[in-house]
Coordinates of N, CA and C in Angstrom, one line a residue:
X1 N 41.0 -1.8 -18.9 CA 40.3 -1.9 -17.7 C 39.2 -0.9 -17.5
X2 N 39.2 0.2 -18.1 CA 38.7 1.4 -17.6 C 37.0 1.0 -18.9
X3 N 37.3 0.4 -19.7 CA 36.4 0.5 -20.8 C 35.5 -0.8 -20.3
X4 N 36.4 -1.8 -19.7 CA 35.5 -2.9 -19.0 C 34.3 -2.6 -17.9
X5 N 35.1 -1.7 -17.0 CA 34.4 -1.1 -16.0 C 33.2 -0.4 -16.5
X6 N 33.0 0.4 -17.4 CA 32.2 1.2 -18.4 C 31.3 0.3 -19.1
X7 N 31.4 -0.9 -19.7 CA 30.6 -1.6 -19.9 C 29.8 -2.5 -19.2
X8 N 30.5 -2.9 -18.2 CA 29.8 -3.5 -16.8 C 28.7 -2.5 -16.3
X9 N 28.9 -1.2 -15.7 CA 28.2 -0.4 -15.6 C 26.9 0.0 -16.3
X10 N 27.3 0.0 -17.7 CA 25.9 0.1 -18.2 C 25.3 -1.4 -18.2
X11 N 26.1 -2.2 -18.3 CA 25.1 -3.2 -18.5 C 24.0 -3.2 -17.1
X12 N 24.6 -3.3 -16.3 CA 24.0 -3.3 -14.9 C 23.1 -2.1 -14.6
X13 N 23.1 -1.3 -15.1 CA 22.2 0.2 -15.6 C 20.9 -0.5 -16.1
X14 N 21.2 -0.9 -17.5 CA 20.1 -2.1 -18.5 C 19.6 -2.7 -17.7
X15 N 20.1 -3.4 -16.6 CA 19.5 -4.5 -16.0 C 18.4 -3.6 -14.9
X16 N 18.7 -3.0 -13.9 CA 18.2 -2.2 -13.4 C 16.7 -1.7 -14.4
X17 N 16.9 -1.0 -15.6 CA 15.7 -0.6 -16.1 C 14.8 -1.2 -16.6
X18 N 15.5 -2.7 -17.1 CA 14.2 -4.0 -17.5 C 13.4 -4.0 -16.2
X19 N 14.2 -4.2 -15.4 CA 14.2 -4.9 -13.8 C 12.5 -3.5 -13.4
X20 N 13.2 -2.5 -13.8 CA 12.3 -1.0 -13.3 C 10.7 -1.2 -14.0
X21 N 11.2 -1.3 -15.8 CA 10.1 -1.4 -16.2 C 9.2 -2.6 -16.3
X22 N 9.9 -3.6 -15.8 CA 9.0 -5.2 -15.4 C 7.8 -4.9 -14.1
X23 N 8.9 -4.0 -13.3 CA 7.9 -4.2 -12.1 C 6.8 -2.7 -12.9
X24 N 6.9 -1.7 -13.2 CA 5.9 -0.5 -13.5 C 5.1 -1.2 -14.6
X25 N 5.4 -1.8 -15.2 CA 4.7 -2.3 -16.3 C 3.9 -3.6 -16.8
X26 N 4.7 -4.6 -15.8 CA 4.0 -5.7 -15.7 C 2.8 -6.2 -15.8
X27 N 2.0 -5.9 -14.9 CA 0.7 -6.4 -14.7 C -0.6 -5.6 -16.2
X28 N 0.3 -4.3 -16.1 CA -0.8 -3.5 -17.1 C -0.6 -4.4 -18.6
X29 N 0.4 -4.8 -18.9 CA 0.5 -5.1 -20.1 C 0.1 -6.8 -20.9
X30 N -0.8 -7.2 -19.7 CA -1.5 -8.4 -19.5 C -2.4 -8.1 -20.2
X31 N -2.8 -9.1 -21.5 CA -3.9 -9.1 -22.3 C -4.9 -10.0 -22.2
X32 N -6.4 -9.7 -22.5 CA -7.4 -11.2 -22.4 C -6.6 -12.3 -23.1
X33 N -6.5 -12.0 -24.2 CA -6.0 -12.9 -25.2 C -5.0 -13.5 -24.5
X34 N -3.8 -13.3 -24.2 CA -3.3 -13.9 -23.7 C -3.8 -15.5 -23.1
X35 N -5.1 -15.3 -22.0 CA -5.4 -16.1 -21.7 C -6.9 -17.2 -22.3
X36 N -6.9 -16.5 -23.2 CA -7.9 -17.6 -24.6 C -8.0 -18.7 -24.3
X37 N -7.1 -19.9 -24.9 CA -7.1 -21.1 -24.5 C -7.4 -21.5 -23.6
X38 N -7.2 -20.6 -22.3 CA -6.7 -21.1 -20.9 C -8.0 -21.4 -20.2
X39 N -8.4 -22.5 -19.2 CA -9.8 -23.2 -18.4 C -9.3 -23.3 -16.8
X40 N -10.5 -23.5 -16.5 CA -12.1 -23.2 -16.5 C -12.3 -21.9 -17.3
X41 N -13.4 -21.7 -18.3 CA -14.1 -20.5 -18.6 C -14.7 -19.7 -17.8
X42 N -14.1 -18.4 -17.9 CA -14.6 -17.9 -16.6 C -16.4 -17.5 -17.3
X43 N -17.2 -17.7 -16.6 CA -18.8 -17.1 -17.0 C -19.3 -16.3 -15.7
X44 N -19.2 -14.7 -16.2 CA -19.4 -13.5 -15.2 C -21.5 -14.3 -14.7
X45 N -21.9 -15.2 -15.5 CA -23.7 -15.3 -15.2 C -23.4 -16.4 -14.2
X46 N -22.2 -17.2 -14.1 CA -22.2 -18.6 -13.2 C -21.5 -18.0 -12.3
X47 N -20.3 -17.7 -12.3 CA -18.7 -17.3 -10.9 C -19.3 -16.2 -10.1
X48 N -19.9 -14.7 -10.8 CA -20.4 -14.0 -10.2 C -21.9 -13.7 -9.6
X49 N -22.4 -15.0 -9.2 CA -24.0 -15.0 -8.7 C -24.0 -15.7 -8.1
X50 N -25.1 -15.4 -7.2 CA -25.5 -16.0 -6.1 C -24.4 -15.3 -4.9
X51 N -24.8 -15.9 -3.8 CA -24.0 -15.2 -2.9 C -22.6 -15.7 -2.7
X52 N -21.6 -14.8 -2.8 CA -20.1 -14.9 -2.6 C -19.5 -14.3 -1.4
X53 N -18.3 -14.9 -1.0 CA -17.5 -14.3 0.5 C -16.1 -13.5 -0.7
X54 N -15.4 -12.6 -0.2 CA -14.7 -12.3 -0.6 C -13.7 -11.8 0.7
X55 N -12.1 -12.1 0.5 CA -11.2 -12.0 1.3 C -10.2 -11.5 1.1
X56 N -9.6 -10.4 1.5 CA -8.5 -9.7 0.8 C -7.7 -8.9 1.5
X57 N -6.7 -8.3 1.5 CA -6.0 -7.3 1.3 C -5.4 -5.9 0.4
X58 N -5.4 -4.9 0.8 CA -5.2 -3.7 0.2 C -3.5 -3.1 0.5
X59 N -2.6 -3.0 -0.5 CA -1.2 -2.8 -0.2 C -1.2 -1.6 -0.6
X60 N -0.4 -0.4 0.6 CA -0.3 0.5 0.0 C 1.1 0.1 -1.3
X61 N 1.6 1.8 -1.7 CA 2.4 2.4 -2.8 C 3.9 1.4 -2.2
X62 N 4.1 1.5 -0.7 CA 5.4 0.7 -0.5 C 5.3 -1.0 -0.6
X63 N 4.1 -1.1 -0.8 CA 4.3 -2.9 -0.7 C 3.4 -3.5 1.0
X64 N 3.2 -2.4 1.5 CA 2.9 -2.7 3.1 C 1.4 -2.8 2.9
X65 N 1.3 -3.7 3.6 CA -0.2 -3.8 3.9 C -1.3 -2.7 4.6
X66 N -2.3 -2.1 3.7 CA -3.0 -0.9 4.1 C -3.9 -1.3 4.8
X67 N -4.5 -2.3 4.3 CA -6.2 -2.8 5.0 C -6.0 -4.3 4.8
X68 N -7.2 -4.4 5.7 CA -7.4 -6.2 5.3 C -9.5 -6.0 5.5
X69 N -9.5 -7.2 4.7 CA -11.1 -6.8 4.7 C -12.5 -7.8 4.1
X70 N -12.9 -8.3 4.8 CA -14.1 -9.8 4.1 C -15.0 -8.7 3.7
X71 N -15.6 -9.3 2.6 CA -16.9 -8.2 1.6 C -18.5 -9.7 1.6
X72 N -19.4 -9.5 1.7 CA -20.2 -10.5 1.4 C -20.5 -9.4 0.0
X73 N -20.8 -10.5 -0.9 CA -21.1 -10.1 -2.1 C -22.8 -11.1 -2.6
X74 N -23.4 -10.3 -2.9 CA -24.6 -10.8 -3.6 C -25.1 -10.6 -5.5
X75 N -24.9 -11.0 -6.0 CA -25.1 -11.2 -7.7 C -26.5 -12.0 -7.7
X76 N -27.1 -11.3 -8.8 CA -28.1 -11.7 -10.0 C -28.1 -11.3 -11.5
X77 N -28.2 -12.2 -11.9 CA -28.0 -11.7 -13.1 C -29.7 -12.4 -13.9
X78 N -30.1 -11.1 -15.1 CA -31.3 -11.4 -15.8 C -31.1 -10.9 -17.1
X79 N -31.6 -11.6 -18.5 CA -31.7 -10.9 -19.7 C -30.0 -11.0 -19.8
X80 N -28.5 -10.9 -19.6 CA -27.5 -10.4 -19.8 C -27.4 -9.4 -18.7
X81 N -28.1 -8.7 -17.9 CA -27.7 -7.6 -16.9 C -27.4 -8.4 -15.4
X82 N -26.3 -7.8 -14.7 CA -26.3 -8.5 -13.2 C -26.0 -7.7 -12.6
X83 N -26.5 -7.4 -11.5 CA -26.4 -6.9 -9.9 C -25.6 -7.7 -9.6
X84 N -24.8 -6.8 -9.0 CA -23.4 -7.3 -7.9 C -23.3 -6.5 -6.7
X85 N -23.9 -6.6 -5.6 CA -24.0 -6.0 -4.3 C -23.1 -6.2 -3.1
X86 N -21.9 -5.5 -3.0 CA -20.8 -5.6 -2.3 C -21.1 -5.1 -1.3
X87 N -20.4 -5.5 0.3 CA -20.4 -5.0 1.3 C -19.2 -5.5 1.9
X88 N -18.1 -4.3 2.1 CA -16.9 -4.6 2.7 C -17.2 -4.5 4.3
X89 N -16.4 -5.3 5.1 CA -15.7 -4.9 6.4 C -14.9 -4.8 6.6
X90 N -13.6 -3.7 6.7 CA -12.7 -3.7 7.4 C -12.0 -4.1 8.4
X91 N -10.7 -4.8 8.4 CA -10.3 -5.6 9.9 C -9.8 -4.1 10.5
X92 N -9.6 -4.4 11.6 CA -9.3 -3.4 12.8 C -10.0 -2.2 13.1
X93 N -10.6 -1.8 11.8 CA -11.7 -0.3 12.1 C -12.8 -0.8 12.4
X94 N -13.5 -1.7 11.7 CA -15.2 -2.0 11.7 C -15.7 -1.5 10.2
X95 N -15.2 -0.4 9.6 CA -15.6 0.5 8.7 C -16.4 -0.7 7.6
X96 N -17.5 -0.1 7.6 CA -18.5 -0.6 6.1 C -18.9 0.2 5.0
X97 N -17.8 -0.7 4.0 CA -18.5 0.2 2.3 C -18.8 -0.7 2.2
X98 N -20.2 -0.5 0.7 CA -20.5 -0.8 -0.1 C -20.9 -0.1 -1.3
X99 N -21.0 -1.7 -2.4 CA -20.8 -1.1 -4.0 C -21.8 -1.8 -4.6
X100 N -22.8 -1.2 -5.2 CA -23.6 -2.2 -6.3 C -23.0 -1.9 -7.5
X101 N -22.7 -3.0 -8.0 CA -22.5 -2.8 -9.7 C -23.4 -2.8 -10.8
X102 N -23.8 -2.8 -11.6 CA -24.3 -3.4 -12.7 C -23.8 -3.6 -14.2
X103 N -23.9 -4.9 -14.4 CA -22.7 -5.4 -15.2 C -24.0 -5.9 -15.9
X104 N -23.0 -5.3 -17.2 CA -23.9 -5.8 -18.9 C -23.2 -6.3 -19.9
X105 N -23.8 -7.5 -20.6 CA -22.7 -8.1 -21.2 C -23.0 -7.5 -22.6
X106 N -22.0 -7.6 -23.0 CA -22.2 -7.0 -24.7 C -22.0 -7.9 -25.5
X107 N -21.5 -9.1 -25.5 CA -21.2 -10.8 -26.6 C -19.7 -10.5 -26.8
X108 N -19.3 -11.1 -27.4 CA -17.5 -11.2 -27.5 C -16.7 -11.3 -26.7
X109 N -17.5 -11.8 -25.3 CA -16.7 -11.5 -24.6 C -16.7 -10.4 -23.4
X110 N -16.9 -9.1 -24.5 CA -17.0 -8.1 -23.6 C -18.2 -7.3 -22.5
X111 N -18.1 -6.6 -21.8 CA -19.0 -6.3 -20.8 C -18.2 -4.6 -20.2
X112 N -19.6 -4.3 -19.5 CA -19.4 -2.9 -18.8 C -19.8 -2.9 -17.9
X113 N -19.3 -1.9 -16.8 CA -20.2 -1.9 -15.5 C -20.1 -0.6 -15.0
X114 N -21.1 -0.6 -14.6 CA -21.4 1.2 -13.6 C -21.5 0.6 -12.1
X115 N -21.4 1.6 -11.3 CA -21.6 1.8 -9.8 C -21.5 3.3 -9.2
X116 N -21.6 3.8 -8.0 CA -22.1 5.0 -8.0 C -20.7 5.8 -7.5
X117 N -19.5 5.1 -7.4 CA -18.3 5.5 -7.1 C -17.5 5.3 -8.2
X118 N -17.9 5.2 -9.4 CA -17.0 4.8 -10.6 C -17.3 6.3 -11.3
X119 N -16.0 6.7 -11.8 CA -16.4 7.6 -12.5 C -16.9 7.2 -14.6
X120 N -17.8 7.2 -15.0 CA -18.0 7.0 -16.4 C -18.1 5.4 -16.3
X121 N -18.3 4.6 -16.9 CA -18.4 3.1 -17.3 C -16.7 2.6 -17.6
X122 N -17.0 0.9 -16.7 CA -15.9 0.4 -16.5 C -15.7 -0.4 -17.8
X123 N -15.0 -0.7 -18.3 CA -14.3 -1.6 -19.4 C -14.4 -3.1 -19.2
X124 N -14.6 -4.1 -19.4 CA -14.4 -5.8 -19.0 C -14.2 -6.1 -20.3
X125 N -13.6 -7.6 -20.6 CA -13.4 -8.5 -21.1 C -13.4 -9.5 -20.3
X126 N -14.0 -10.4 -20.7 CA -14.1 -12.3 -20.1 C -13.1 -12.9 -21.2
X127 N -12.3 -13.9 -20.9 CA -11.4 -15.0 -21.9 C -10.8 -15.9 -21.3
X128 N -11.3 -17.0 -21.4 CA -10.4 -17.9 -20.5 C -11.2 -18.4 -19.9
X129 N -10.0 -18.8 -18.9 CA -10.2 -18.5 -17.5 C -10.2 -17.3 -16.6
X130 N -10.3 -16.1 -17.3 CA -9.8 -14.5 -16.6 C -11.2 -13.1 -17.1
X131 N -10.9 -12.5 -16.6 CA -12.2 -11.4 -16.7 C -11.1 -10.4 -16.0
X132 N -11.3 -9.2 -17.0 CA -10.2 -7.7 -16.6 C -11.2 -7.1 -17.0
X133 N -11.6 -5.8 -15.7 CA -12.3 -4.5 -15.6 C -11.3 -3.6 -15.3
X134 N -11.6 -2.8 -16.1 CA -10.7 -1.0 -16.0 C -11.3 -0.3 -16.4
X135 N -11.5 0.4 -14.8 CA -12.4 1.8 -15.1 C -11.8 2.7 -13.8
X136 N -12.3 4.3 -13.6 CA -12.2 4.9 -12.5 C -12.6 4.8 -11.3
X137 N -12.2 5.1 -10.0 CA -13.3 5.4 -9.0 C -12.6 6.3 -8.1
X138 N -13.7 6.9 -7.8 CA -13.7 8.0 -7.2 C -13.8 7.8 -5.2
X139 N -12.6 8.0 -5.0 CA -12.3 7.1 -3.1 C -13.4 8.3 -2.3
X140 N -13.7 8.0 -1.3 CA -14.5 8.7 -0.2 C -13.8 10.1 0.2
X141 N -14.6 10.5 0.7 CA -13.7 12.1 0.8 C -13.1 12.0 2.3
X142 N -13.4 10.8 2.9 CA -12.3 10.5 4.1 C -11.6 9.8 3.8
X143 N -11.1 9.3 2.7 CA -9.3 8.5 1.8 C -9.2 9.4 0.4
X144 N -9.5 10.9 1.2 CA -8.8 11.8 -0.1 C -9.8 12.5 -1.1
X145 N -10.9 11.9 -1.8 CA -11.5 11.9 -2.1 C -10.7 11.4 -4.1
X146 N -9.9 11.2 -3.8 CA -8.9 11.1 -5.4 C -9.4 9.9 -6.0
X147 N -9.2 10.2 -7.3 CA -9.9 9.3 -8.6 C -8.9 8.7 -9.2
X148 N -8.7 6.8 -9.2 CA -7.7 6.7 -9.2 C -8.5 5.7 -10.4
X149 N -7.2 5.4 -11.4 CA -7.8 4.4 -12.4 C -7.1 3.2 -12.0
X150 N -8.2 2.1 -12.0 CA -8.1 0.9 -11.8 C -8.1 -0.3 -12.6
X151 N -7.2 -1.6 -12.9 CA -7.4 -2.5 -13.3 C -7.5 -3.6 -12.8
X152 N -8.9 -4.5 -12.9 CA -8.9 -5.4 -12.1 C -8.7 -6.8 -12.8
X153 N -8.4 -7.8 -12.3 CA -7.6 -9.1 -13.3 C -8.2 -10.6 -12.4
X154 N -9.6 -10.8 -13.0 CA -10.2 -12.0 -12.0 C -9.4 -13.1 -12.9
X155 N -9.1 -14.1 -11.7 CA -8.7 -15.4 -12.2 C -9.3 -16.5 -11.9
X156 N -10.2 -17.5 -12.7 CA -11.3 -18.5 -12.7 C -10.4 -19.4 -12.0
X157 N -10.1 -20.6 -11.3 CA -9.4 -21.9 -10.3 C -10.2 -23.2 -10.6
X158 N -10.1 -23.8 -10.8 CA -10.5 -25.2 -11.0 C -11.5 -25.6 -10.1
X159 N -11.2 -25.3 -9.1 CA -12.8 -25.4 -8.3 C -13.8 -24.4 -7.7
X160 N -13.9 -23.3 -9.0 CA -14.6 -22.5 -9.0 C -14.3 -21.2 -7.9
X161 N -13.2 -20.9 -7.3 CA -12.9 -20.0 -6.7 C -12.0 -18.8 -7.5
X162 N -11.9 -17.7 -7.4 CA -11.7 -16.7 -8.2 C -10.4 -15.9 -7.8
X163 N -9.3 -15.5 -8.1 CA -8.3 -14.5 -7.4 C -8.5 -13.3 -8.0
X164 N -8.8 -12.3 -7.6 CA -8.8 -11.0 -8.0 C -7.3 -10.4 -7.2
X165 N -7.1 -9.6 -8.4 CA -5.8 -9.2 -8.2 C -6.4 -7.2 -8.8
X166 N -6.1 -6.4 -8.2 CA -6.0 -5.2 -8.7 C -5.0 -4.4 -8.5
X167 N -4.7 -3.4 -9.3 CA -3.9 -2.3 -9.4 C -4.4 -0.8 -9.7
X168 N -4.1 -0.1 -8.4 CA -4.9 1.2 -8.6 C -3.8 2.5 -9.2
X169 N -4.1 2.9 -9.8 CA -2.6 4.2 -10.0 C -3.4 5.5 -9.9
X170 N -2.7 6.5 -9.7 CA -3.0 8.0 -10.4 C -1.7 8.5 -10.8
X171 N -2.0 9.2 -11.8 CA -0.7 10.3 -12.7 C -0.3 9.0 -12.7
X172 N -0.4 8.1 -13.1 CA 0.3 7.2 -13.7 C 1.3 6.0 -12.8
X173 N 1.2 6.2 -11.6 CA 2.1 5.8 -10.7 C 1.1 4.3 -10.1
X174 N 1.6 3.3 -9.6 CA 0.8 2.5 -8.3 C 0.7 3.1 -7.2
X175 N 0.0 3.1 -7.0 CA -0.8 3.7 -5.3 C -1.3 2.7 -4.5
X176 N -1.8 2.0 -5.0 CA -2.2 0.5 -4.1 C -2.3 -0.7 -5.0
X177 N -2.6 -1.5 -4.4 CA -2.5 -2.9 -4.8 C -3.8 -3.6 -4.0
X178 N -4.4 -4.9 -4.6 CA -5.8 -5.3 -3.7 C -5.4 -6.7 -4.3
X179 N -5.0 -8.0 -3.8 CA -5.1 -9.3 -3.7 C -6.4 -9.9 -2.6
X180 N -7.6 -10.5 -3.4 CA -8.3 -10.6 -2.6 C -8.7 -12.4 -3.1
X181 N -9.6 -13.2 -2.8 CA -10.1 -14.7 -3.0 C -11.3 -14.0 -3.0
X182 N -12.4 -15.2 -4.1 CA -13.5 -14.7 -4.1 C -14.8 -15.8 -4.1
X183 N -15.3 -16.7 -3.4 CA -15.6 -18.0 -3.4 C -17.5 -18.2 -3.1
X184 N -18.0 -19.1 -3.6 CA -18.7 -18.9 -3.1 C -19.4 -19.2 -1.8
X185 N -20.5 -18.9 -0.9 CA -20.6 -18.4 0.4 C -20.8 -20.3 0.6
X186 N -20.0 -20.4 1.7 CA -20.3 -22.0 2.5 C -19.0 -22.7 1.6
X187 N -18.1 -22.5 0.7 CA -17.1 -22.9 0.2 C -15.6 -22.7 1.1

């Protein structure tokens, strides 16, 4: 009986740490590849241009909702280079950030992007239907001023609307979460 008990226990231990490292691990260990096959093709010169509405939510570390927030977004892209001109609003404060990007494609797929809150150049890959940027940014010095590394995970939709999903960590941990829609403006 005593040795049953002892195996139940760890098993349930096991389960618990899959359980632990599904949720810490999950999202990061998503590959482009993965989604190869997979349509609509996302194309950062078609999805991300012209003018877009963007609609989202920010979760903090517990899962609770930090912010909520519409962004009008403006893209051009020329030669392979695009401007991506963000402008957030936050619900309940008023508060307005904005972000220019510029995003450069490199062929295979891949691409980079700077902005003036990013620390160093961001990372992308396009495949699929999906596009994943991971790079730094560096938060305002009234939310801390901390540099948190981010990965962002766009998802292409059949009728041209996009789900951006992010995950921000520091020292290695989640700190927030950002589920946002990204469509374009009059859609």
């Amino acid at each position: 009986m005593k040795m049953v008990l002892i195996l139940l226990l760890l098993a349930l231990a096991a389960i618990i740490v899959l359980i632990f490292l599904w949720q810490v691990l999950g999202f990061r260990l998503q590959d482009p590849d993965d989604y190869a096959g997979s349509g609509p093709n996302f194309d950062l010169t078609r999805h991300l241009n012209g003018q877009l509405v963007s609609e989202g939510t920010i979760f903090g570390p517990l899962s609770r909702v930090n912010s909520r927030f519409v962004a009008q977004m403006d893209g051009e892209w020329q030669d392979g280079t695009g401007i991506l001109k963000e402008t957030f609003i936050y619900s309940g404060t008023g508060h307005v950030q904005t972000r220019e990007w510029t995003l450069t494609l490199l062929g295979d797929g891949k691409f980079t992007g700077t902005a003036p809150d990013i620390v160093g150049t961001a990372q992308g890959k396009v495949s699929g239907a999906t596009a994943r940027l991971s790079y730094r940014i560096r938060l305002p010095e009234s939310a801390g001023g901390h540099i948190l590394s981010v990965t962002d995970w766009m998802y292409l939709m059949d009728n041209g609307n996009i789900i951006n999903r992010s995950e921000m960590r520091k020292f290695g941990l989640k700190v927030a979460e950002l589920v946002a829609t990204i469509r374009p403006k009059g859609n």
